[in-house]
PDB file of C-alpha atoms and ligand atoms in Angstrom:
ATOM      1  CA  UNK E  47     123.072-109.308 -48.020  1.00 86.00           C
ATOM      2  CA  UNK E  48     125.338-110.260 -50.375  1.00 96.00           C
ATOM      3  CA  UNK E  49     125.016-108.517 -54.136  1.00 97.00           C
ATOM      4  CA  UNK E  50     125.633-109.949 -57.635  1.00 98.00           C
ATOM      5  CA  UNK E  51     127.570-107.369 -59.519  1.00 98.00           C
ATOM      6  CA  UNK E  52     129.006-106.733 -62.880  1.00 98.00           C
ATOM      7  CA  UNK E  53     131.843-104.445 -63.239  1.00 99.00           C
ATOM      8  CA  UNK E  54     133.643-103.495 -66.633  1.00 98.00           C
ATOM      9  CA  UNK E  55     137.138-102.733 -66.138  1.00 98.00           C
ATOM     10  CA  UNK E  56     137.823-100.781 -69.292  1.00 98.00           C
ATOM     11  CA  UNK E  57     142.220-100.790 -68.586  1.00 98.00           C
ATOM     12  CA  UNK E  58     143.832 -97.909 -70.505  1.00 98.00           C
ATOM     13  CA  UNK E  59     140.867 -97.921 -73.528  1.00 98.00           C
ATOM     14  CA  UNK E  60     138.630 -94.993 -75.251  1.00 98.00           C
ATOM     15  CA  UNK E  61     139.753 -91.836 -75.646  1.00 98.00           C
ATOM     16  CA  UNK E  62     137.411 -89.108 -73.504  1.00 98.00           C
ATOM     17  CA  UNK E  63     134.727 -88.721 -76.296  1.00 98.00           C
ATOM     18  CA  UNK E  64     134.541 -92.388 -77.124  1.00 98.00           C
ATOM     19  CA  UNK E  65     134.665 -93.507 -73.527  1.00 98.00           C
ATOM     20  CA  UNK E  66     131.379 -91.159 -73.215  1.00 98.00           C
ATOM     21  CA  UNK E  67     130.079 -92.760 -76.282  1.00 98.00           C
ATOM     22  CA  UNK E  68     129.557 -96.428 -74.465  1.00 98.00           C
ATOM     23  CA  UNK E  69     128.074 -94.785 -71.011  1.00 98.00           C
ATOM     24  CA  UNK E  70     125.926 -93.208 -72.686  1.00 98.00           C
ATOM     25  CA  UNK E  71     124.831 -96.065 -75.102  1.00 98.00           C
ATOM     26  CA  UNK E  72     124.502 -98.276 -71.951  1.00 98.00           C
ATOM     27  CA  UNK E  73     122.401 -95.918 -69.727  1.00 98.00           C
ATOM     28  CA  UNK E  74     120.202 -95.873 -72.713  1.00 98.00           C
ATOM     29  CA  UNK E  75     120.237 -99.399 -73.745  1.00 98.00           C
ATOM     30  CA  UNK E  76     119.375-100.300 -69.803  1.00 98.00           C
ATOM     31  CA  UNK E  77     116.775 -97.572 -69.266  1.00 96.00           C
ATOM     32  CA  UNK E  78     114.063 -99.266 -67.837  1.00 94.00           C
ATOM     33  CA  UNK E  79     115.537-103.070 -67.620  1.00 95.00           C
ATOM     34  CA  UNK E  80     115.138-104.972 -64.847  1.00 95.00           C
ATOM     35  CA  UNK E  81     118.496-105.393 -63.630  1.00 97.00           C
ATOM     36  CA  UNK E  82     119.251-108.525 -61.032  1.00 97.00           C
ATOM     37  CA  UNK E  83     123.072-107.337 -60.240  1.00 98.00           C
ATOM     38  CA  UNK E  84     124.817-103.998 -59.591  1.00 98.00           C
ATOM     39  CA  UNK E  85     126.726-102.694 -62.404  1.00 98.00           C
ATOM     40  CA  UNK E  86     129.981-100.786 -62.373  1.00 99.00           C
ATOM     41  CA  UNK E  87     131.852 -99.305 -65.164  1.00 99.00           C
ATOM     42  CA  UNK E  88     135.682 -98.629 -64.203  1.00 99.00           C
ATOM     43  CA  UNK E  89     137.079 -96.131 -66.133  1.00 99.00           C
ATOM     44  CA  UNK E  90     140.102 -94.401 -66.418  1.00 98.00           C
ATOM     45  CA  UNK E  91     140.658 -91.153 -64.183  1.00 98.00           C
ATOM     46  CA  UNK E  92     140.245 -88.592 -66.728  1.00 98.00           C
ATOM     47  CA  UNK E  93     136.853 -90.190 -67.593  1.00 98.00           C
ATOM     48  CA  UNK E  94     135.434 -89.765 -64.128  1.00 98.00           C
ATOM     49  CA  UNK E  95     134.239 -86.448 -63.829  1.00 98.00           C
ATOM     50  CA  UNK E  96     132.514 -86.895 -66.945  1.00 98.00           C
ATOM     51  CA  UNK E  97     131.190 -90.307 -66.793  1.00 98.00           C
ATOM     52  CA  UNK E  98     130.024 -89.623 -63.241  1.00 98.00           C
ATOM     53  CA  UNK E  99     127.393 -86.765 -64.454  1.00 98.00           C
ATOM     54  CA  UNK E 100     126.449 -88.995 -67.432  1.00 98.00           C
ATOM     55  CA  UNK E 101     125.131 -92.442 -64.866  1.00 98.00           C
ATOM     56  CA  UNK E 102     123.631 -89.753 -62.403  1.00 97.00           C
ATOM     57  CA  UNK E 103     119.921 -91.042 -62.418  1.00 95.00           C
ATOM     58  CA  UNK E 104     120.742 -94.422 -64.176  1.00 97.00           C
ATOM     59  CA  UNK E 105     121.477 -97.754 -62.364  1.00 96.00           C
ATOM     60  CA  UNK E 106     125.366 -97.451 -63.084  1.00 98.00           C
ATOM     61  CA  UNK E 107     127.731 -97.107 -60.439  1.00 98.00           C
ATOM     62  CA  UNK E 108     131.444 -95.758 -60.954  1.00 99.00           C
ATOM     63  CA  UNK E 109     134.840 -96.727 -60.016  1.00 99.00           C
ATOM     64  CA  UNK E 110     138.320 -95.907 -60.967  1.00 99.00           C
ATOM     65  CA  UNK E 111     140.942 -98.808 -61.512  1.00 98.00           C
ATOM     66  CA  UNK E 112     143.560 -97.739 -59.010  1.00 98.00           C
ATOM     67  CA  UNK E 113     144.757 -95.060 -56.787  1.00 98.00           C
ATOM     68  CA  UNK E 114     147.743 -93.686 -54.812  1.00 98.00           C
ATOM     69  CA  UNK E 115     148.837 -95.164 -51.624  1.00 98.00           C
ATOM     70  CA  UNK E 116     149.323 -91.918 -50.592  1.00 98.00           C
ATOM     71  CA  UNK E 117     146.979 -89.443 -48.937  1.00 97.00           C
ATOM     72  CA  UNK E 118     148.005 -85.935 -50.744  1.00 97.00           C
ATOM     73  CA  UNK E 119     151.062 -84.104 -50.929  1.00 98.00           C
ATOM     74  CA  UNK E 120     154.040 -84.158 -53.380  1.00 98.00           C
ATOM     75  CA  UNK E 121     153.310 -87.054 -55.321  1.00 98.00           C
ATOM     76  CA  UNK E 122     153.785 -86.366 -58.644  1.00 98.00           C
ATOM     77  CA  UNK E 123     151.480 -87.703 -61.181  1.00 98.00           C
ATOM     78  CA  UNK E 124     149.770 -89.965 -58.337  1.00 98.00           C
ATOM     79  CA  UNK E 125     146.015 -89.549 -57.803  1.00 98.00           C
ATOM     80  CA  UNK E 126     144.504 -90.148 -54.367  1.00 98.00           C
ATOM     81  CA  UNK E 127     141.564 -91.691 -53.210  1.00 98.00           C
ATOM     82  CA  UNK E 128     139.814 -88.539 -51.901  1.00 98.00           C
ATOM     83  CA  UNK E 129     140.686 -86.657 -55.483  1.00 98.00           C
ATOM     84  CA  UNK E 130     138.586 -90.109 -57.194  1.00 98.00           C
ATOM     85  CA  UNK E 131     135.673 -89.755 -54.381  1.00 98.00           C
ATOM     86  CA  UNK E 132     135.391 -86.170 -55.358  1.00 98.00           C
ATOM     87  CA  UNK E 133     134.523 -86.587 -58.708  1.00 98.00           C
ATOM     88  CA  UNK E 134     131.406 -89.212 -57.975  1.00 98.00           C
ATOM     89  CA  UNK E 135     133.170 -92.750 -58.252  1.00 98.00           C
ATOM     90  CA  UNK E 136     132.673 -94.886 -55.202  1.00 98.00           C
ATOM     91  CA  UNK E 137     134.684 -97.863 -55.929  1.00 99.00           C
ATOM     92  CA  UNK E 138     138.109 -98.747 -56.526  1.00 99.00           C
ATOM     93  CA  UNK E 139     139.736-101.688 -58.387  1.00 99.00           C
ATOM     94  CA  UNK E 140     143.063-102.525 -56.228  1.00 98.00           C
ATOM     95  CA  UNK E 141     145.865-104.962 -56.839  1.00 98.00           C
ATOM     96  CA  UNK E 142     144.508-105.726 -60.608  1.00 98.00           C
ATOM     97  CA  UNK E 143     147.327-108.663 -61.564  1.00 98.00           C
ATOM     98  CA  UNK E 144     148.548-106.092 -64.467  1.00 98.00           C
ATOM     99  CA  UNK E 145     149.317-103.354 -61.588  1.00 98.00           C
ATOM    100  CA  UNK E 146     151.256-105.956 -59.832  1.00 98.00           C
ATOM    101  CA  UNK E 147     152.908-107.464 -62.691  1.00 97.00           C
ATOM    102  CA  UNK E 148     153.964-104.135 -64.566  1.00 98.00           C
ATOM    103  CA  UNK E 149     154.153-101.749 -61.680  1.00 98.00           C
ATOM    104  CA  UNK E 150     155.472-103.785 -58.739  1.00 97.00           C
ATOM    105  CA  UNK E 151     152.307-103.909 -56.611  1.00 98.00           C
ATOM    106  CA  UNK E 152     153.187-106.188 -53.884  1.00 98.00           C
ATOM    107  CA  UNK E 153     150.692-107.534 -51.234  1.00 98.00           C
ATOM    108  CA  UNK E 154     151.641-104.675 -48.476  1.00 98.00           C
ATOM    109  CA  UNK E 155     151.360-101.801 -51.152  1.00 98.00           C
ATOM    110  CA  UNK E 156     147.930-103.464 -51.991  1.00 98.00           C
ATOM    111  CA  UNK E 157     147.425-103.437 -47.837  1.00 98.00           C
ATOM    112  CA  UNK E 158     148.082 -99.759 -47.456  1.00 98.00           C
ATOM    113  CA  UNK E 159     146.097 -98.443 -50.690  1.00 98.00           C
ATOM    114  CA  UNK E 160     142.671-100.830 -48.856  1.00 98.00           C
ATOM    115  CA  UNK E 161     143.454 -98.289 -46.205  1.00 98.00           C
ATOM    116  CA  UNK E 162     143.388 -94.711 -47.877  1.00 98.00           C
ATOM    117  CA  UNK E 163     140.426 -96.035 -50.141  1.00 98.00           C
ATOM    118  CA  UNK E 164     138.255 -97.085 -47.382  1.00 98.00           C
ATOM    119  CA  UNK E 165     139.358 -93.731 -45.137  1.00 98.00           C
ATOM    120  CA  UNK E 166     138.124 -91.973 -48.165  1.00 97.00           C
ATOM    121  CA  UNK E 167     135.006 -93.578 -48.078  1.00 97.00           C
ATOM    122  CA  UNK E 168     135.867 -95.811 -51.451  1.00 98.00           C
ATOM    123  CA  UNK E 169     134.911 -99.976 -51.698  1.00 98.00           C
ATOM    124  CA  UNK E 170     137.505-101.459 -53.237  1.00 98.00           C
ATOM    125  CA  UNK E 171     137.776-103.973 -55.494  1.00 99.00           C
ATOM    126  CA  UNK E 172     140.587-106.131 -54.428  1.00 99.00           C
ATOM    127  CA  UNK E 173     142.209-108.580 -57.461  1.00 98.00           C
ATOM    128  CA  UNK E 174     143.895-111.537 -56.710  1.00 98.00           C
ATOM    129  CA  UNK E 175     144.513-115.014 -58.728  1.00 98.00           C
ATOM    130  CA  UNK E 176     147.421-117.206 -59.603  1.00 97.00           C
ATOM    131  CA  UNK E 177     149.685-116.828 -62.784  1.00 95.00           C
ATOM    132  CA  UNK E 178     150.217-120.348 -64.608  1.00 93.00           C
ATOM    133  CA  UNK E 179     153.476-121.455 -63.462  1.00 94.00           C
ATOM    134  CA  UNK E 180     151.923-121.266 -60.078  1.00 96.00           C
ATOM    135  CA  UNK E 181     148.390-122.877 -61.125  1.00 94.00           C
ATOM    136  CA  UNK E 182     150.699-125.714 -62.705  1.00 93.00           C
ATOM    137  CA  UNK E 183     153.037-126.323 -59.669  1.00 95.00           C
ATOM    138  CA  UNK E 184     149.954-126.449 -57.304  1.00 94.00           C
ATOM    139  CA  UNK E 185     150.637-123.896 -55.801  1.00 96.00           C
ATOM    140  CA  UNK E 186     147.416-121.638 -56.421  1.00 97.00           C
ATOM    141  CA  UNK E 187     145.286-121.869 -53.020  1.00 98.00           C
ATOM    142  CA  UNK E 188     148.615-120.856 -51.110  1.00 98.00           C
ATOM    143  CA  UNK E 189     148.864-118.066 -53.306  1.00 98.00           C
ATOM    144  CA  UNK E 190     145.755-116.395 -53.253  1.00 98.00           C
ATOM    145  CA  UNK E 191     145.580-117.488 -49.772  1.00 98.00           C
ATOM    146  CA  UNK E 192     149.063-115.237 -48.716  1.00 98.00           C
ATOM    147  CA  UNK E 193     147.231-112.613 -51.119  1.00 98.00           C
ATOM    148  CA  UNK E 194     144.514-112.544 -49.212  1.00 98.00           C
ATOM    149  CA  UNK E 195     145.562-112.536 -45.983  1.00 98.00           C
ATOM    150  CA  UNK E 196     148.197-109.981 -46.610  1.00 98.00           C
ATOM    151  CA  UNK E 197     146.675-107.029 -47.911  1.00 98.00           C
ATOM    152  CA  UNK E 198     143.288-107.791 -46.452  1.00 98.00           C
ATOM    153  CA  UNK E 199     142.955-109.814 -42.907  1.00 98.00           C
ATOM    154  CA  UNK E 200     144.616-106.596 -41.088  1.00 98.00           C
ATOM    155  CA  UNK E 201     140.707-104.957 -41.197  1.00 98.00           C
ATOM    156  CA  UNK E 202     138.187-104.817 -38.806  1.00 98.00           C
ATOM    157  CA  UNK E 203     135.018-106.949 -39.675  1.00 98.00           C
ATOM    158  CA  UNK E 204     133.085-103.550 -40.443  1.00 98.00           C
ATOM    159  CA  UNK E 205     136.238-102.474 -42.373  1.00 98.00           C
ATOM    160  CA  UNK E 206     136.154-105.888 -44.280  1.00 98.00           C
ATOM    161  CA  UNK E 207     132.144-106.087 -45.253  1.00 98.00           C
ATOM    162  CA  UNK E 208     132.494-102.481 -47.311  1.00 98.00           C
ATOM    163  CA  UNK E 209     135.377-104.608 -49.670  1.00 98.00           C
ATOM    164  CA  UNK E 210     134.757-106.829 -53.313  1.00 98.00           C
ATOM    165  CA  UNK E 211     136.892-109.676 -53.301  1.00 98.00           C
ATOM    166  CA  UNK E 212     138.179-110.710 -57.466  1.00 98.00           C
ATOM    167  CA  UNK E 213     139.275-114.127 -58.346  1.00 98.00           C
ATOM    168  CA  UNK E 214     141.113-113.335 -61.448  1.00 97.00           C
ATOM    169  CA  UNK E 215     143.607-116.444 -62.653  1.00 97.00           C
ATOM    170  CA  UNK E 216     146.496-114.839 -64.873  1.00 95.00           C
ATOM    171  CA  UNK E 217     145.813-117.308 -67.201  1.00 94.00           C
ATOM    172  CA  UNK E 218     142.431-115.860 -68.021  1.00 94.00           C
ATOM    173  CA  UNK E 219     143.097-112.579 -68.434  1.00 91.00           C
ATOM    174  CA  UNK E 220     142.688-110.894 -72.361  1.00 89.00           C
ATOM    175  CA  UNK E 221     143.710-114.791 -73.303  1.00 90.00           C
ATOM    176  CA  UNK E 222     140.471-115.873 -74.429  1.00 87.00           C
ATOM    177  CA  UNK E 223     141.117-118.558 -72.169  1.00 87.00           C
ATOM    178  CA  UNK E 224     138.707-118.774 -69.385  1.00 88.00           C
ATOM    179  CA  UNK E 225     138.329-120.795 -65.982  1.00 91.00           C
ATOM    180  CA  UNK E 226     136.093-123.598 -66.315  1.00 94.00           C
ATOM    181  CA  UNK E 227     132.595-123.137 -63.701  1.00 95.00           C
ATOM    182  CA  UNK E 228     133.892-125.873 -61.907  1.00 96.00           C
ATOM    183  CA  UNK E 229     137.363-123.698 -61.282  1.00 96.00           C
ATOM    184  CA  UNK E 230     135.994-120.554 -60.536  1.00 97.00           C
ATOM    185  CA  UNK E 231     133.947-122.023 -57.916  1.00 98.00           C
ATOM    186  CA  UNK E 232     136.688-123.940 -56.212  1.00 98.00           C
ATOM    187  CA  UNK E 233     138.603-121.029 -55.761  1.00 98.00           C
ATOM    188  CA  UNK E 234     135.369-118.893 -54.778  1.00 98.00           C
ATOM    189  CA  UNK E 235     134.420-121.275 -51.971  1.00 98.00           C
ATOM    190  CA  UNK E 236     137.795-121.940 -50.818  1.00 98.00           C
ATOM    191  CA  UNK E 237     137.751-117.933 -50.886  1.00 98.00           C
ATOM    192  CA  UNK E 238     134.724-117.969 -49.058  1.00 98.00           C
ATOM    193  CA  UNK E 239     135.740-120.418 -46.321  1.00 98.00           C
ATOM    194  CA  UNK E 240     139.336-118.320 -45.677  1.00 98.00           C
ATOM    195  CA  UNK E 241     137.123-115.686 -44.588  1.00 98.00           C
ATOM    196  CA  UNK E 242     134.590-117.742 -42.540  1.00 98.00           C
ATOM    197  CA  UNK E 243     137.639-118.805 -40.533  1.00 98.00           C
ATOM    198  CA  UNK E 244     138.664-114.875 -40.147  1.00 98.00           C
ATOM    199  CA  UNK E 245     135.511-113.391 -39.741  1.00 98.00           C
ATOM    200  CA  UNK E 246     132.596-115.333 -39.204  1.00 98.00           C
ATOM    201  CA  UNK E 247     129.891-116.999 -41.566  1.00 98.00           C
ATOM    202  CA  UNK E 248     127.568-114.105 -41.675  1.00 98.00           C
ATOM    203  CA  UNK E 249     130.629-111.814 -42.783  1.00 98.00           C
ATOM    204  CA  UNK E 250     131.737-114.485 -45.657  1.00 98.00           C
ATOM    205  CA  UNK E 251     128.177-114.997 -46.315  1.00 98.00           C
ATOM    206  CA  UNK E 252     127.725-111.573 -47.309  1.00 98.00           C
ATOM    207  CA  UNK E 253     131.145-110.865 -48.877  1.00 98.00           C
ATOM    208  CA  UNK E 254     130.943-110.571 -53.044  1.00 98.00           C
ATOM    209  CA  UNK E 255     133.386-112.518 -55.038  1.00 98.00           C
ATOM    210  CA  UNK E 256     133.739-111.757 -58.644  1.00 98.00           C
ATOM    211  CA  UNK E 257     135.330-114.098 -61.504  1.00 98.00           C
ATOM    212  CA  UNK E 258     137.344-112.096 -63.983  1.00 97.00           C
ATOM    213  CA  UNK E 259     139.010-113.510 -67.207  1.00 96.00           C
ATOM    214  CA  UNK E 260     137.602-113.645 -70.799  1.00 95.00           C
ATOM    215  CA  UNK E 261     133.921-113.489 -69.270  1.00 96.00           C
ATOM    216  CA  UNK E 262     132.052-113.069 -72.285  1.00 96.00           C
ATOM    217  CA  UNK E 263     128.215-113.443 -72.942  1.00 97.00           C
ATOM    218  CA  UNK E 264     128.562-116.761 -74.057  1.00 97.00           C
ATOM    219  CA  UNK E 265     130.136-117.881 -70.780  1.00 96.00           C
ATOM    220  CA  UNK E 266     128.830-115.916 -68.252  1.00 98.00           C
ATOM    221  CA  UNK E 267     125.800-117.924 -67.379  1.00 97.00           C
ATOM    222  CA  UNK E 268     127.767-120.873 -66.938  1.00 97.00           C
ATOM    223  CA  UNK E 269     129.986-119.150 -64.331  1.00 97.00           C
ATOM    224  CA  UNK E 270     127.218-117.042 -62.697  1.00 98.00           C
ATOM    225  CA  UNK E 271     125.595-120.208 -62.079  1.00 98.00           C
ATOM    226  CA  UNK E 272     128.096-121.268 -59.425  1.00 98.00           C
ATOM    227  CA  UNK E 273     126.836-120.450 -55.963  1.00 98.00           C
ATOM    228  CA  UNK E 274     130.140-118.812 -55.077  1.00 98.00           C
ATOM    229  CA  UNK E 275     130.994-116.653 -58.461  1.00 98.00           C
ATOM    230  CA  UNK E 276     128.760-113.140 -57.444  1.00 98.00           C
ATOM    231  CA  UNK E 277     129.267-111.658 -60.842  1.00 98.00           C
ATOM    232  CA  UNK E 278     131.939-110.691 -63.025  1.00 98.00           C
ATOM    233  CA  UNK E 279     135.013-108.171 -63.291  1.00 98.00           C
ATOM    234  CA  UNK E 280     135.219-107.896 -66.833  1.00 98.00           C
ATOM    235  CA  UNK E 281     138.222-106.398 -69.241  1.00 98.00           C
ATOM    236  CA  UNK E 282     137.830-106.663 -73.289  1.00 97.00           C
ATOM    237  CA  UNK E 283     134.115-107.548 -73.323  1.00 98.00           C
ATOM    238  CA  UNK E 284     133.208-104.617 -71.203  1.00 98.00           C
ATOM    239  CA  UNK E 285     134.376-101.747 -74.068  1.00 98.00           C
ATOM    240  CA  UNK E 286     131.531-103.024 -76.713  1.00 98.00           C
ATOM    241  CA  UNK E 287     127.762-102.101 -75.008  1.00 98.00           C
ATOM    242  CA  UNK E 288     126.188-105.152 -76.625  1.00 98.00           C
ATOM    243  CA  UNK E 289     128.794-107.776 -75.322  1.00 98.00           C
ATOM    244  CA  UNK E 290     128.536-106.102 -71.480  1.00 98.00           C
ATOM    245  CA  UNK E 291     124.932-106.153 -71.541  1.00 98.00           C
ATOM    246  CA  UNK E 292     124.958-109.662 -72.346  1.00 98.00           C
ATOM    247  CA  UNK E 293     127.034-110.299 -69.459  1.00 98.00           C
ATOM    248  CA  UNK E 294     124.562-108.540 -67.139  1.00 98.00           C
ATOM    249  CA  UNK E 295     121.454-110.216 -68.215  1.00 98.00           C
ATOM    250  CA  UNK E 296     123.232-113.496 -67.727  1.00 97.00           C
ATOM    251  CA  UNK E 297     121.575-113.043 -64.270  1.00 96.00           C
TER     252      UNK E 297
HETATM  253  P1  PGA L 474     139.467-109.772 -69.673  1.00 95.82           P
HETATM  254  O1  PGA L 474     140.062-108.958 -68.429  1.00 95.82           O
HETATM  255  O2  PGA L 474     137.972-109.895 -69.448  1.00 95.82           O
HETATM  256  O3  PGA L 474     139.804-108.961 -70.882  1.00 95.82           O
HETATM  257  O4  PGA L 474     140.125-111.127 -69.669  1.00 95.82           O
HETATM  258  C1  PGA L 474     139.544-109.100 -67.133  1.00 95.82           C
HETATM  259  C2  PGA L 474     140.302-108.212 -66.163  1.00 95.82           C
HETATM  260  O5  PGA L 474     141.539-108.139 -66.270  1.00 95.82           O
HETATM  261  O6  PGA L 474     139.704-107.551 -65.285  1.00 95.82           O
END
C-alpha cells in the first residue's frame, strides 16, 4: 500500500538543545491528532540519539540526511549506515541535490550508498530533480530519468519497494519558488510510469513519491492534491513546529 508521508529535512540547522526543543514541541502539539500521513523528522547525526528517545511512543519516525558509502573501517569523519540504525533512525535521505552539488555525489556514489543503507536495514530517501538550466533546455525527464535509473534500477523488486523516491527541482529548493501542482505531478507520473516499465504496476503503484521545494502550509494542499505527489520532503518550513504541522494536516 502506498503511504502519504511528510518528512522535514532540517539540513545543517539547531544546535542539540534547540533541535530537541521542536521534537519535543511537535510530539506534544500532535499528541492525540489524527494523522493521515507518516511523518519523519531528518535530523542531523548528532541529534539522533537524542531525538530518537524523545519520538519513542509518538507517531514520529527518524531519519538521518546522509551516510557513508562505506561499511566501517578507516574512514575518517564518515558515518555509516549501521552506526545511524543503531541509534533508532530508520530512514535515510540519499542524493539530496545539495550533497551532489557541494560534495560531488554522482549517480553511482548515490547507487552504492542505496546499497549499505538497505544492507543495514535503512529506507532511503532517494532525491532527484533537475537544476534550471536543464528544466529550461528541456532536458528535465532525461535527467531525472538517467538519475533514476542509475543509482536505483540495479535493485531487486523487494530491494526497490523498501525505497522513497523525491522529486525535488533545483529551482525550488530554499528559493521560495515552488513547482506549480500541475509540475509536480508531471514529473511524479512520468516517475511513476519509469518504474511501471521496470518493475511492474503493483510495485509503482505502491512506491511513495515526495515533492520537495518551498512546500509551505499555504501550498501544500494544492500539491498533495495531485494523485502522484505522496507527501512532502520539506527544508526551511520544517524547523518552525507550527509551519510543519500545517504541512501535515494538509492531508
Ligand atoms: P526547502 O527545501 O523546503 O527549504 O525548499 C527542501 C529540501 O531541500 O529538501
Amino acid at each position: 500500500m502506498r503511504k502519504n508521508i511528510v518528512a522535514g529535512n532540517w539540513k545543517m540547522n539547531k544546535n542539540l538543545a534547540e533541535g530537541e526543543d521542536l521534537v519535543n514541541e511537535l510530539v506534544s502539539k500532535l499528541k492525540g491528532e489524527k494523522l493521515n500521513c507518516e511523518v519523519i523528522v531528518a535530523t542531523p547525526f548528532i541529534h539522533l540519539a537524542s531525538v530518537a528517545k524523545l519520538i519513542s511512543g509518538s507517531p514520529l519516525k527518524l531519519s538521518a540526511q546522509n551516510c557513508s558509502d562505506k561499511e566501517s573501517g578507516a574512514y575518517t569523519g564518515e558515518v555509516s549506515a549501521s552506526m545511524i540504525k543503531s541509534a533508532g533512525a530508520s530512514f535515510v535521505i540519499l542524493g539530496h541535490s545539495e550533497r551532489r552539488a557541494y560534495y560531488g555525489e554522482t549517480n553511482e556514489v548515490v547507487k552504492t550508498k542505496v546499497d549499505v543503507a538497505l544492507a543495514d536495514s535503512l529506507k532511503p530517501i532517494v532525491c532527484v530533480g533537475e537544476n534550471l538550466d536543464q528544466r529550461e533546455e528541456g532536458n528535465h525527464f532525461e535527467i531525472i530519468r538517467r538519475q533514476i535509473v542509475e543509482s536505483l534500477f540495479h535493485l531487486s523488486a523487494n530491494d526497490f519497494e523498501r525505497v522513497v523516491l523525491a522529486y525535488e527541482p533545483v529551482w525550488a529548493i530554499g528559493t521560495g519558488k515552488t513547482a506549480t501542482g500541475e509540475q509536480a505531478q508531471e514529473i511524479h507520473s512520468f516517475i511513476r510510469r519509469l518504474v511501471a516499465e521496470k518493475y511492474g504496476t503493483s510495485v509503482a503503484e505502491d512506491l511513495t513519491i515526495l515533492y520537495g521545494g518551498s512546500c509551505k502550509p499555504s501550498n501544500a494542499k494544492e500539491l498533495f492534491a495531485n494523485p502522484d505527489v505522496d507527501g512532502g520532503l520539506i527544508g526551511g518550513a520544517s524547523l518552525k513546529a507550527d509551519d510543519f504541522i500545517g504541512i501535515i494536516k494538509a492531508f
